[in-house]
Structure formats: structure tokens, C-alpha cells
PDB file of C-alpha atoms in Angstrom:
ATOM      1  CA  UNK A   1       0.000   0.000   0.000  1.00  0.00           C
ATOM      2  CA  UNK A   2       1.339   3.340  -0.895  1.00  0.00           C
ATOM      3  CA  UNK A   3      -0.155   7.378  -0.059  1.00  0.00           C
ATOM      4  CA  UNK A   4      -0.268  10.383  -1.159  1.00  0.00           C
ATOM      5  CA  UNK A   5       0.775  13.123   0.769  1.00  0.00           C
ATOM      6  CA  UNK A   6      -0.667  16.439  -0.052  1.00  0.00           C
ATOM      7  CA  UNK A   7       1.301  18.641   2.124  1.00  0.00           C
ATOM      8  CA  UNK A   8       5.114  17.137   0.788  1.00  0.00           C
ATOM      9  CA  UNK A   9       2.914  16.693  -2.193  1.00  0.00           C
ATOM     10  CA  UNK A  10       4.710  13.126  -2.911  1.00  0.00           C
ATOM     11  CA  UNK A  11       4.454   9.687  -2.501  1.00  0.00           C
ATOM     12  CA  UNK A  12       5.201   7.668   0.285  1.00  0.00           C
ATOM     13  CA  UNK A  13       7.101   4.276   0.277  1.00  0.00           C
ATOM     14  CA  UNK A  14       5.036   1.362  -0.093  1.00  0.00           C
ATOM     15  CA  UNK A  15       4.582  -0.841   2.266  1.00  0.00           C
ATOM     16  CA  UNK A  16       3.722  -4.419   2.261  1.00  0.00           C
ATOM     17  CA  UNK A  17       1.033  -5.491   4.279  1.00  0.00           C
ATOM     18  CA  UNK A  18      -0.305  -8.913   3.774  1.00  0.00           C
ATOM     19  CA  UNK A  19       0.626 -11.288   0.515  1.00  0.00           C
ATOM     20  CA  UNK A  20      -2.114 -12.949  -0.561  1.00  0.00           C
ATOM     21  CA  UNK A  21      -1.725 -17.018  -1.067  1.00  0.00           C
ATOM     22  CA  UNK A  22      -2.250 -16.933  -4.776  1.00  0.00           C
ATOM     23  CA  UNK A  23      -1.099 -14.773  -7.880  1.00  0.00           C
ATOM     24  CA  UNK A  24      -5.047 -13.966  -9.694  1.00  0.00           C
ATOM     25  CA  UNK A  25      -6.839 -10.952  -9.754  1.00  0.00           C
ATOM     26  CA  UNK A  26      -9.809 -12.208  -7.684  1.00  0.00           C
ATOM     27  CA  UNK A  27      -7.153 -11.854  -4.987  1.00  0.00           C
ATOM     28  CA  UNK A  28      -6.623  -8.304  -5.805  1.00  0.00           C
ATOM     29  CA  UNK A  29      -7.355  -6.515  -2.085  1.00  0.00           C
ATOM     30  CA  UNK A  30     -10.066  -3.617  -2.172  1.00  0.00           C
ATOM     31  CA  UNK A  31      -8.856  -0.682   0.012  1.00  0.00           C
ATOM     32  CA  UNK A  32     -10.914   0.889   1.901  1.00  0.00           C
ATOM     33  CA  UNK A  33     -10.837   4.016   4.811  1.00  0.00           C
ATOM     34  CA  UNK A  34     -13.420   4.644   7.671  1.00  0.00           C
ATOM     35  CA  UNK A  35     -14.619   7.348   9.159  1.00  0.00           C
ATOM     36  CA  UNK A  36     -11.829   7.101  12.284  1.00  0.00           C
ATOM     37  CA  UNK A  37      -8.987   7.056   9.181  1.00  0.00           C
ATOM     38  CA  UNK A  38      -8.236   3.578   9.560  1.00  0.00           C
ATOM     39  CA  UNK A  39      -6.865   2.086   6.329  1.00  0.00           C
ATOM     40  CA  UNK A  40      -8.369  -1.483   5.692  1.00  0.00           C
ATOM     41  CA  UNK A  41      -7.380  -4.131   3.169  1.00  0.00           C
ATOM     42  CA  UNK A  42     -10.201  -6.904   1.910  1.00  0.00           C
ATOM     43  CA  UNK A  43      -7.885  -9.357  -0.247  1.00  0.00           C
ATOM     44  CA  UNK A  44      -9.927 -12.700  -1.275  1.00  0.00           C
ATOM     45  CA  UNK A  45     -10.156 -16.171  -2.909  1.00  0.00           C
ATOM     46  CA  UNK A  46     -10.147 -18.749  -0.021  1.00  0.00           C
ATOM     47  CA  UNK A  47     -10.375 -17.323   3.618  1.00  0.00           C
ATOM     48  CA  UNK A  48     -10.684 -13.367   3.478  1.00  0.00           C
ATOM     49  CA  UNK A  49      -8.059 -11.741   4.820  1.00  0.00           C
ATOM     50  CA  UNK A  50      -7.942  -8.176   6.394  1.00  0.00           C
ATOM     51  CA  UNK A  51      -6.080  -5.973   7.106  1.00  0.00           C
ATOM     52  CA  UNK A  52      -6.036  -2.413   9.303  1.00  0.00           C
ATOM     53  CA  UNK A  53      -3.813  -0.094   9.999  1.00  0.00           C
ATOM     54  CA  UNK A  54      -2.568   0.593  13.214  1.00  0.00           C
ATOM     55  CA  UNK A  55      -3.154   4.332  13.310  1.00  0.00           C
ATOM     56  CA  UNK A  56      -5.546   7.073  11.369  1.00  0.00           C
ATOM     57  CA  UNK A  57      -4.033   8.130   8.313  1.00  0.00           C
ATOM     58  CA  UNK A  58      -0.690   6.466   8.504  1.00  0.00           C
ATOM     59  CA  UNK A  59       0.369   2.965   6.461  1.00  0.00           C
ATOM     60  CA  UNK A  60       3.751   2.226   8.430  1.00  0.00           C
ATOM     61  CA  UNK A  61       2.663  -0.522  10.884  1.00  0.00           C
ATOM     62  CA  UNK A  62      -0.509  -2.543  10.468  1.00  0.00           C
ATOM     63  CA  UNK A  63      -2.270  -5.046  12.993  1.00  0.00           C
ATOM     64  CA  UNK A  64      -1.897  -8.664  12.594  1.00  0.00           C
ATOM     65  CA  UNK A  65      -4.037 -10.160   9.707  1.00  0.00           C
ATOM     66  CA  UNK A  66      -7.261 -11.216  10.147  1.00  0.00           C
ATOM     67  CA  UNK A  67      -9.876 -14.390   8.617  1.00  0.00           C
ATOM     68  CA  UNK A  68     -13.314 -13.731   7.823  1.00  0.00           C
ATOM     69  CA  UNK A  69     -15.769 -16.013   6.860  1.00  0.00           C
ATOM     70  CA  UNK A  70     -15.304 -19.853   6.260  1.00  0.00           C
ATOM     71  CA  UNK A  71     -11.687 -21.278   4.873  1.00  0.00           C
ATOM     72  CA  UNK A  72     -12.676 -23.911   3.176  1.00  0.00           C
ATOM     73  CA  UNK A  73     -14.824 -21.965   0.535  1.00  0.00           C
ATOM     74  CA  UNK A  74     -13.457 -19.859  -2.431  1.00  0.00           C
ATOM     75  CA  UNK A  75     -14.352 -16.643  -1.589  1.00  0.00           C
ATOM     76  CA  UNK A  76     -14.130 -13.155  -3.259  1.00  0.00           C
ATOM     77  CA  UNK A  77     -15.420  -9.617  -4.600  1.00  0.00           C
ATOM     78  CA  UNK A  78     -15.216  -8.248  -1.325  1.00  0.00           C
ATOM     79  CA  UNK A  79     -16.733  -4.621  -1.130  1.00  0.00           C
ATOM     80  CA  UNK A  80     -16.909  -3.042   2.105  1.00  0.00           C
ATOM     81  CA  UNK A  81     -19.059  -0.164   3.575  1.00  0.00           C
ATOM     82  CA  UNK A  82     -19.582   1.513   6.933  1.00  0.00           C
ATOM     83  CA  UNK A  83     -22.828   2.545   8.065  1.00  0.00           C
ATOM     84  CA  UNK A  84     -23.214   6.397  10.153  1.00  0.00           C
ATOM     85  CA  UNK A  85     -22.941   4.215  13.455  1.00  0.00           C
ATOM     86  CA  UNK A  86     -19.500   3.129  12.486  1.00  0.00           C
ATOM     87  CA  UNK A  87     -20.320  -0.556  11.566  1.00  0.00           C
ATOM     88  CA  UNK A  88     -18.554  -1.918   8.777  1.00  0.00           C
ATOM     89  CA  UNK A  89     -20.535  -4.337   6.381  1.00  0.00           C
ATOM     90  CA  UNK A  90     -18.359  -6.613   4.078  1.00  0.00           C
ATOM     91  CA  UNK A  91     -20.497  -8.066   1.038  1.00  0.00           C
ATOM     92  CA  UNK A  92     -18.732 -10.638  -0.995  1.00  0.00           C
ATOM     93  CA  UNK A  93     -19.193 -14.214  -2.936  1.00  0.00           C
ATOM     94  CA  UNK A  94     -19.437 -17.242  -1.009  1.00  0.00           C
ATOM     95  CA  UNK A  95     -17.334 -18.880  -3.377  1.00  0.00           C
ATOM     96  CA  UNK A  96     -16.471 -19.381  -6.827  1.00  0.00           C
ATOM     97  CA  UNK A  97     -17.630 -19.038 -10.327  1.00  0.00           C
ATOM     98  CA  UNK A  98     -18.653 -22.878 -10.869  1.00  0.00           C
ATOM     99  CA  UNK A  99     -21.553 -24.178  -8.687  1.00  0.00           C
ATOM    100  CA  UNK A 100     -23.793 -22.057  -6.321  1.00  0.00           C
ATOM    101  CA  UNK A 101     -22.154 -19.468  -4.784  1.00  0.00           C
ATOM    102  CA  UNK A 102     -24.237 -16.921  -2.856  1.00  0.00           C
ATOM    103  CA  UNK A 103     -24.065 -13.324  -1.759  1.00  0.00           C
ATOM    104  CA  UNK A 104     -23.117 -12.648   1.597  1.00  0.00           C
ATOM    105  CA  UNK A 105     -22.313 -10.035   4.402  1.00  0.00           C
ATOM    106  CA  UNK A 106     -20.249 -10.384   6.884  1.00  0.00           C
ATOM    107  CA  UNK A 107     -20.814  -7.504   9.621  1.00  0.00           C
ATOM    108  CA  UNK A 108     -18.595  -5.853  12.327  1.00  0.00           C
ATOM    109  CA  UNK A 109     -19.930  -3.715  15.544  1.00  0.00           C
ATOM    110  CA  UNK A 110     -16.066  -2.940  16.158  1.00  0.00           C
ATOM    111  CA  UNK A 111     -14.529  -1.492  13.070  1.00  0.00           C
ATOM    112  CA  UNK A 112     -12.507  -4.756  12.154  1.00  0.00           C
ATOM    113  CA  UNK A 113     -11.457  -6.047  15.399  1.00  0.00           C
ATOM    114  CA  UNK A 114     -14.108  -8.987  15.182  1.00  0.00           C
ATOM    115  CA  UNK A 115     -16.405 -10.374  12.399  1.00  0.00           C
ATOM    116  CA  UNK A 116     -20.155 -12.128  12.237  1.00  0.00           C
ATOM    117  CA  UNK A 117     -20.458 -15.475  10.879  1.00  0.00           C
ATOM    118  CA  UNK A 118     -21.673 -14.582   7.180  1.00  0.00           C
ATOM    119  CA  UNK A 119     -25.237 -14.085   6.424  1.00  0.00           C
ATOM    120  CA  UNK A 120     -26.173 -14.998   2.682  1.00  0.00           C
ATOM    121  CA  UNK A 121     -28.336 -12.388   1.474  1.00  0.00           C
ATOM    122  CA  UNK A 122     -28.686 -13.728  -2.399  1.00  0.00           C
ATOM    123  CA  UNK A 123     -29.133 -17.695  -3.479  1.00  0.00           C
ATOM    124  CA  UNK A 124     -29.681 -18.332  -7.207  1.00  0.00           C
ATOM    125  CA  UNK A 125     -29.693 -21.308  -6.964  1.00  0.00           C
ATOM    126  CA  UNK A 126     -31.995 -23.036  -4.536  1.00  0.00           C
ATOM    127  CA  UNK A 127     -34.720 -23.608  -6.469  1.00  0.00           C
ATOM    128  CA  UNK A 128     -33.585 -23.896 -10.311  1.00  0.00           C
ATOM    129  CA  UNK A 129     -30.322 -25.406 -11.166  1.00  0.00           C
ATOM    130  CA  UNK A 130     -26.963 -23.292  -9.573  1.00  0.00           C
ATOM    131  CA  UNK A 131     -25.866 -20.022  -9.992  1.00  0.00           C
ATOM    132  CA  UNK A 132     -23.296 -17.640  -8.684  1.00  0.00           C
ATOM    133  CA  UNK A 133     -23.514 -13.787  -8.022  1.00  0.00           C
ATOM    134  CA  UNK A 134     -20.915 -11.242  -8.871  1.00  0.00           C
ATOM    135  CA  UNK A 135     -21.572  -7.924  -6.851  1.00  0.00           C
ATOM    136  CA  UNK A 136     -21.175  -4.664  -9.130  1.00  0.00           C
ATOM    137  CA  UNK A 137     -21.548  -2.150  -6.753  1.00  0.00           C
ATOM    138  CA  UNK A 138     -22.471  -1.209  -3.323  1.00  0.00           C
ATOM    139  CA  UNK A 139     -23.465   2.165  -2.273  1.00  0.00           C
ATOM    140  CA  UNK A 140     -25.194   3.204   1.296  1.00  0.00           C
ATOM    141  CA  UNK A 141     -27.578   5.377   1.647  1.00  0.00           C
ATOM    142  CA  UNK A 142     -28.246   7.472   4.623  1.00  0.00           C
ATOM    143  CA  UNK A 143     -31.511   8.829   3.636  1.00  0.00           C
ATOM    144  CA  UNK A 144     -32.961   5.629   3.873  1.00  0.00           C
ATOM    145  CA  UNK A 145     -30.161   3.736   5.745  1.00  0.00           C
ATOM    146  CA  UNK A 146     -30.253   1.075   3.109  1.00  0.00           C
ATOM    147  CA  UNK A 147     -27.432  -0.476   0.804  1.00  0.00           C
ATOM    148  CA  UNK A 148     -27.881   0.127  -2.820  1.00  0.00           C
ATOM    149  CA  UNK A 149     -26.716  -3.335  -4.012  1.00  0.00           C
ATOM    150  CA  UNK A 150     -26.153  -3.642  -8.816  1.00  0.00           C
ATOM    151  CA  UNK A 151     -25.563  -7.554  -8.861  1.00  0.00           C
ATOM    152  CA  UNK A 152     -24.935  -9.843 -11.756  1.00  0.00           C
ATOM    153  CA  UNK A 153     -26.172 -13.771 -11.915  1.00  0.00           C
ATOM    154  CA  UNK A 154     -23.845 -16.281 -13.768  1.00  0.00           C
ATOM    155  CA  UNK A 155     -27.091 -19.169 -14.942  1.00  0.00           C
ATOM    156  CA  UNK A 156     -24.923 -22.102 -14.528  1.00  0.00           C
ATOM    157  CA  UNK A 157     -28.030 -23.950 -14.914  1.00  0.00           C
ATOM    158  CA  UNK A 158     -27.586 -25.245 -18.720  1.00  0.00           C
ATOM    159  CA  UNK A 159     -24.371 -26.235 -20.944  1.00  0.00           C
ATOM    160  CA  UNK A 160     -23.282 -22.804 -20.928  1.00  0.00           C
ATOM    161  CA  UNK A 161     -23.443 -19.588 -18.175  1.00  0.00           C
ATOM    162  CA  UNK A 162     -25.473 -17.141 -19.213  1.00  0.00           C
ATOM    163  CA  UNK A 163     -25.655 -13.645 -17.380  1.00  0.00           C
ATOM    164  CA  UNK A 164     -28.464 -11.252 -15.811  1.00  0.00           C
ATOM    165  CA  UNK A 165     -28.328  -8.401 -14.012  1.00  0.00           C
ATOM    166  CA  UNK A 166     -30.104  -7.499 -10.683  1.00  0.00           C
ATOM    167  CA  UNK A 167     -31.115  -4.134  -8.314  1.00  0.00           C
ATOM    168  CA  UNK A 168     -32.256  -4.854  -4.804  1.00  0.00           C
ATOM    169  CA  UNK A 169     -31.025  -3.393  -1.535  1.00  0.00           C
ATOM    170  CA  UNK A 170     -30.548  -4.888   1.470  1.00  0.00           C
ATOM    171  CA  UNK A 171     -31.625  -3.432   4.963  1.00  0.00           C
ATOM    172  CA  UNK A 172     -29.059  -3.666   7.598  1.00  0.00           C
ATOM    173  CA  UNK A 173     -31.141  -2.597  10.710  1.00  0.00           C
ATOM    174  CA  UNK A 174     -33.621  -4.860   9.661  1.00  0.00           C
ATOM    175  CA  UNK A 175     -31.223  -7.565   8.571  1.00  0.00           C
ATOM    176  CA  UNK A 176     -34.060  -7.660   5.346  1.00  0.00           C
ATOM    177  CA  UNK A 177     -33.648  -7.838   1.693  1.00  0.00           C
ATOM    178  CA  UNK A 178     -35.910  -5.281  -0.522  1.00  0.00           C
ATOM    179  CA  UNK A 179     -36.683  -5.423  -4.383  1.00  0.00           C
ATOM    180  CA  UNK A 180     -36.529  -2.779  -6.933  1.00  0.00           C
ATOM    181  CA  UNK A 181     -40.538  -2.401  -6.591  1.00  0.00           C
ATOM    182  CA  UNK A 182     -40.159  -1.997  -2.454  1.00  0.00           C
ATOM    183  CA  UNK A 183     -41.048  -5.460  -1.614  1.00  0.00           C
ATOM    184  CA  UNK A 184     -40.099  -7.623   1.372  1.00  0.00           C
ATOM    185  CA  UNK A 185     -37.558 -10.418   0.193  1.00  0.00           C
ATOM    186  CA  UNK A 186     -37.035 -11.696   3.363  1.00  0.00           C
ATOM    187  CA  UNK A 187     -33.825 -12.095   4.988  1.00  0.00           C
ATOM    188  CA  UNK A 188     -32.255 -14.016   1.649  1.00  0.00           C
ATOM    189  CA  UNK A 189     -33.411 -13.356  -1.487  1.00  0.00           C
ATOM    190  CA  UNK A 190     -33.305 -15.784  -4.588  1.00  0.00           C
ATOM    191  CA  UNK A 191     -33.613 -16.020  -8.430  1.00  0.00           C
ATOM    192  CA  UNK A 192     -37.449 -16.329  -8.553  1.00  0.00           C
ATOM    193  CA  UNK A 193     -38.142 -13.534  -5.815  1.00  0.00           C
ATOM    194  CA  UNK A 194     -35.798 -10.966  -7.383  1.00  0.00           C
ATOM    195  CA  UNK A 195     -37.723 -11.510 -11.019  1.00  0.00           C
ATOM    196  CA  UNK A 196     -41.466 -11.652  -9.240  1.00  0.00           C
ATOM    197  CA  UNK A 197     -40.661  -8.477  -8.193  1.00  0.00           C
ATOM    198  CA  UNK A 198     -38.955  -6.572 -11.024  1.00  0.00           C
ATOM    199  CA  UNK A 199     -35.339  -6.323  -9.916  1.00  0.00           C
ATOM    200  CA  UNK A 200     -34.069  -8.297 -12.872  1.00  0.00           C
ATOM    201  CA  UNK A 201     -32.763  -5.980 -14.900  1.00  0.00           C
ATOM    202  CA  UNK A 202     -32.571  -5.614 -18.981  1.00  0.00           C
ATOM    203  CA  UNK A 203     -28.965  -6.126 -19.368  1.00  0.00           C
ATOM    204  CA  UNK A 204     -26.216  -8.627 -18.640  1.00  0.00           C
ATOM    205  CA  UNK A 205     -24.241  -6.071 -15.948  1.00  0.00           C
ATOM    206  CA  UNK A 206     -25.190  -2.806 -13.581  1.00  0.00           C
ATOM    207  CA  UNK A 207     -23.349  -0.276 -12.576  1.00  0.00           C
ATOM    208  CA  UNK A 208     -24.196   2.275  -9.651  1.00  0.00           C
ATOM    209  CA  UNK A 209     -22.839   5.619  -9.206  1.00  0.00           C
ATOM    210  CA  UNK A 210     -23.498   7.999  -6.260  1.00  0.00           C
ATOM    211  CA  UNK A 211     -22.329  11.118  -7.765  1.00  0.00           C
ATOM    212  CA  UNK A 212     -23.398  13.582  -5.106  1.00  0.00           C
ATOM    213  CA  UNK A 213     -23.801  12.115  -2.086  1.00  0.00           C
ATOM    214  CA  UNK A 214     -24.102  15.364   0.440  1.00  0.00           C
ATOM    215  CA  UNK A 215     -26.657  17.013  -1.634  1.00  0.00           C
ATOM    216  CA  UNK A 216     -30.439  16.220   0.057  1.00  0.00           C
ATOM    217  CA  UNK A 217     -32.243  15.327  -3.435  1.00  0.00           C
ATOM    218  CA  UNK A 218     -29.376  12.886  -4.317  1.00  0.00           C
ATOM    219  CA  UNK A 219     -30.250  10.143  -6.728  1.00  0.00           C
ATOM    220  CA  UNK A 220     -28.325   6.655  -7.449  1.00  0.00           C
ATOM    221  CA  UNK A 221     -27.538   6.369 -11.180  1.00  0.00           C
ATOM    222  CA  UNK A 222     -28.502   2.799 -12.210  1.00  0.00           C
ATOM    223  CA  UNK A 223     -25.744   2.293 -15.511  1.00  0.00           C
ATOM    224  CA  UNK A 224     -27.295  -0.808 -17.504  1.00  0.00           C
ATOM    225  CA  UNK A 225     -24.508  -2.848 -19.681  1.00  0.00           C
ATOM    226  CA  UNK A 226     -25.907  -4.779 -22.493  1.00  0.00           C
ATOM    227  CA  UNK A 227     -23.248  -7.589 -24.194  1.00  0.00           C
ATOM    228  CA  UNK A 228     -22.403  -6.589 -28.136  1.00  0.00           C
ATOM    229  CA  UNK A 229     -23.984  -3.305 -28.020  1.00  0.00           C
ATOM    230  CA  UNK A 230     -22.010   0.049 -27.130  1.00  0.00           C
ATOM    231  CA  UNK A 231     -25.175   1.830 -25.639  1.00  0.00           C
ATOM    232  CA  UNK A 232     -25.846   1.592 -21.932  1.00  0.00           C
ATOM    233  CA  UNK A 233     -28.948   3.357 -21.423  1.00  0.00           C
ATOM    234  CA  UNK A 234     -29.107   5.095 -17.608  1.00  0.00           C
ATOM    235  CA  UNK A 235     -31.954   5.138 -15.362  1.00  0.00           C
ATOM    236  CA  UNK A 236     -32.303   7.109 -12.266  1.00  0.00           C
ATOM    237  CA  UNK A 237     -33.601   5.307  -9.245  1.00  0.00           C
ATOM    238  CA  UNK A 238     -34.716   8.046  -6.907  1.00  0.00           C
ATOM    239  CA  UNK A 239     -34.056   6.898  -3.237  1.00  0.00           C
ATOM    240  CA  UNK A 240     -37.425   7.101  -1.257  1.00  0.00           C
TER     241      UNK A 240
END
């Protein structure tokens, strides 16, 4: 991990902080700061192992790595959030691309010191088949304290994977799962809940951006990807 620093307007030395067990870019860490300045590291694919620094703002010494969720799973695409209380929320696959491989959060009332067992929160495939989920993009909001979650489904129900894309966001003071028309999915959504209630979307990826999120009538840009075609229409999906 390396910094910029704005008053010696340079870079700083990197420093190594964890290595992860193999060389492939689903082990490739997401970084990510909270609201104390503690610098955390999410690196993935078996085991997820994190890292946090041992002061705000400062990369030269970092606490002994840490293991969240199962070890004997392929895990990855971690994304991590923190809520206005200060708890951090770490969403990622429950394993890998083949099989059934679920959405889950692992949560943390301590910012990193300890984890929750994880909580799936998306299965594809418990009713038709398998399929695995590849999370897009998370984004909280604090108007409605809810997680904006763009999520893509990998069909590995026939000879070959074939991809959809889903909306839904996920409640974390109600532990609760909510579709794109403001239904109740429960605490785990799956395949034929998210398409009852309109969350699959017309394209094969999604894209959320929060462009302005201090301004009070902020709204989540939904960016829709289709596959062969260079247009990616946008819809707005007004927080409420």
C-alpha cells in the first residue's frame, strides 16, 4: 500500500502489508478508509483476509491479519461499507464461479477487530439449477439507511453460463432484503423472488454511481450494460 501526501505533495514508500496465497486478480485486495482514518485491506479467494492499519491516516505498521468467513470456501469480490454508526458491512461471494455461490455479508460492531459469521443475502440457486452472483456495486444510503446493491447472476443452470443483471437493496437494521418495486424479500433473497418483483434488470451487468452524495435530493444512477452493443442506457432510481 502506498499514499499520497498532499502537504510534501509526494508519494510515500510502499509498504507491504499482507501477501495474498495466490497470484489472480480475484485476490486483488479492495482498500478501503473509515470514518476514524483507519486504512483497511479486503484481499480474497479462499479465507478473506484483512487488514487495518494501526493508526488514522498512517500505512507504516498494520495489525496482525485477520480471517473472515469460512476457509474452506473460495471466496471473493469483497466490497466493504460503513454505516453512520460506524459498523462496517463486508459483502462478498461465497465462493467461486462454478456451482452455487451466494451473496453474503459479513458484519462488524467494532470497526474490524471482530467479524459475524456470514449471512447470505442472495441464493440463485436453490430452487432452479446453480448459480453464482458477482456484486457490481455497493453504495449506502443514509436517507434511507439502506445499501444500494447492482448484482450480476452467472445461470450455470444449462451447458453454458449465461448472465443477468439485478437491483435490490438490502436493509441492515432490519437484517431484510428489498426489491426494486419496495417489496419484502425476506432475509435471503433468490432467483425467482428478485424476477417476481422486477429487480431483474434488462442487461447482462449494472453499474451504480453515487455522484453527489451530500446534496439532500441525491439520486443513485442505475448504468445498464448490455453484451455486443455500445449503448448503456441510464436510469435514475430516486431513493425514497
Amino acid at each position: 500500500v502506498t499514499c499520497y501526501d498532499h502537504d510534501d505533495a509526494e508519494w510515500h514508500r510502499p509498504v507491504r502489508v499482507d501477501c495474498a496465497p495466490i497470484r489472480d486478480g480475484h485476490a486483488a485486495p479492495a482498500i478501503f478508509v473509515d470514518s476514524k482514518g483507519h486504512v483497511h485491506t479486503f484481499s480474497a479467494r479462499g479465507a478473506i483476509r484483512h487488514c487495518r492499519s494501526k493508526r488514522p491516516e498512517d500505512i507504516s505498521e498494520w495489525e496482525p491479519t485477520r480471517l473472515i468467513g469460512p476457509q474452506n470456501k473460495s471466496l471473493t469480490y469483497t466490497y466493504p461499507l460503513e454505516t453512520p454508526e460506524g459498523e462496517l458491512l463486508l459483502f462478498y461471494r461465497l465462493g467461486g464461479a462454478g456451482g452455487n455461490s451466494p451473496l453474503a455479508v459479513s458484519r462488524s460492531g467494532d470497526r474490524g477487530t471482530t467479524w459475524k459469521a456470514p449471512r447470505i443475502l442472495v441464493d440463485y440457486g436453490a430452487n432452479h439449477g446453480a448459480g453464482t452472483v458477482k456484486i457490481r456495486d455497493a453504495v449506502y444510503d443514509p436517507k434511507t439507511g439502506r445499501v444500494h446493491l447492482a448484482i450480476d447472476e452467472r445461470d450455470n443452470s444449462g451447458k453454458r453460463p449465461k448472465w443477468y443483471a439485478h437491483y435490490c437493496q438490502y436493509d441492515p437494521a432490519g437484517d431484510r432484503m428489498v426489491a426494486l418495486n419496495g417489496a419484502d424479500l425476506g432475509e435471503t433473497a433468490t432467483r425467482e423472488t428478485l424476477v417476481d418483483n422486477d429487480s431483474r434488470l434488462p442487461a447482462a451487468a449494472a453499474h451504480l454511481v453515487d455522484p453527489a452524495p451530500e446534496l439532500a435530493d441525491r439520486k443513485v444512477v442505475l448504468s445498464l450494460q448490455a453484451i455486443w452493443q455500445a449503448l448503456q442506457p441510464e436510469h435514475e432510481l430516486e431513493s425514497k
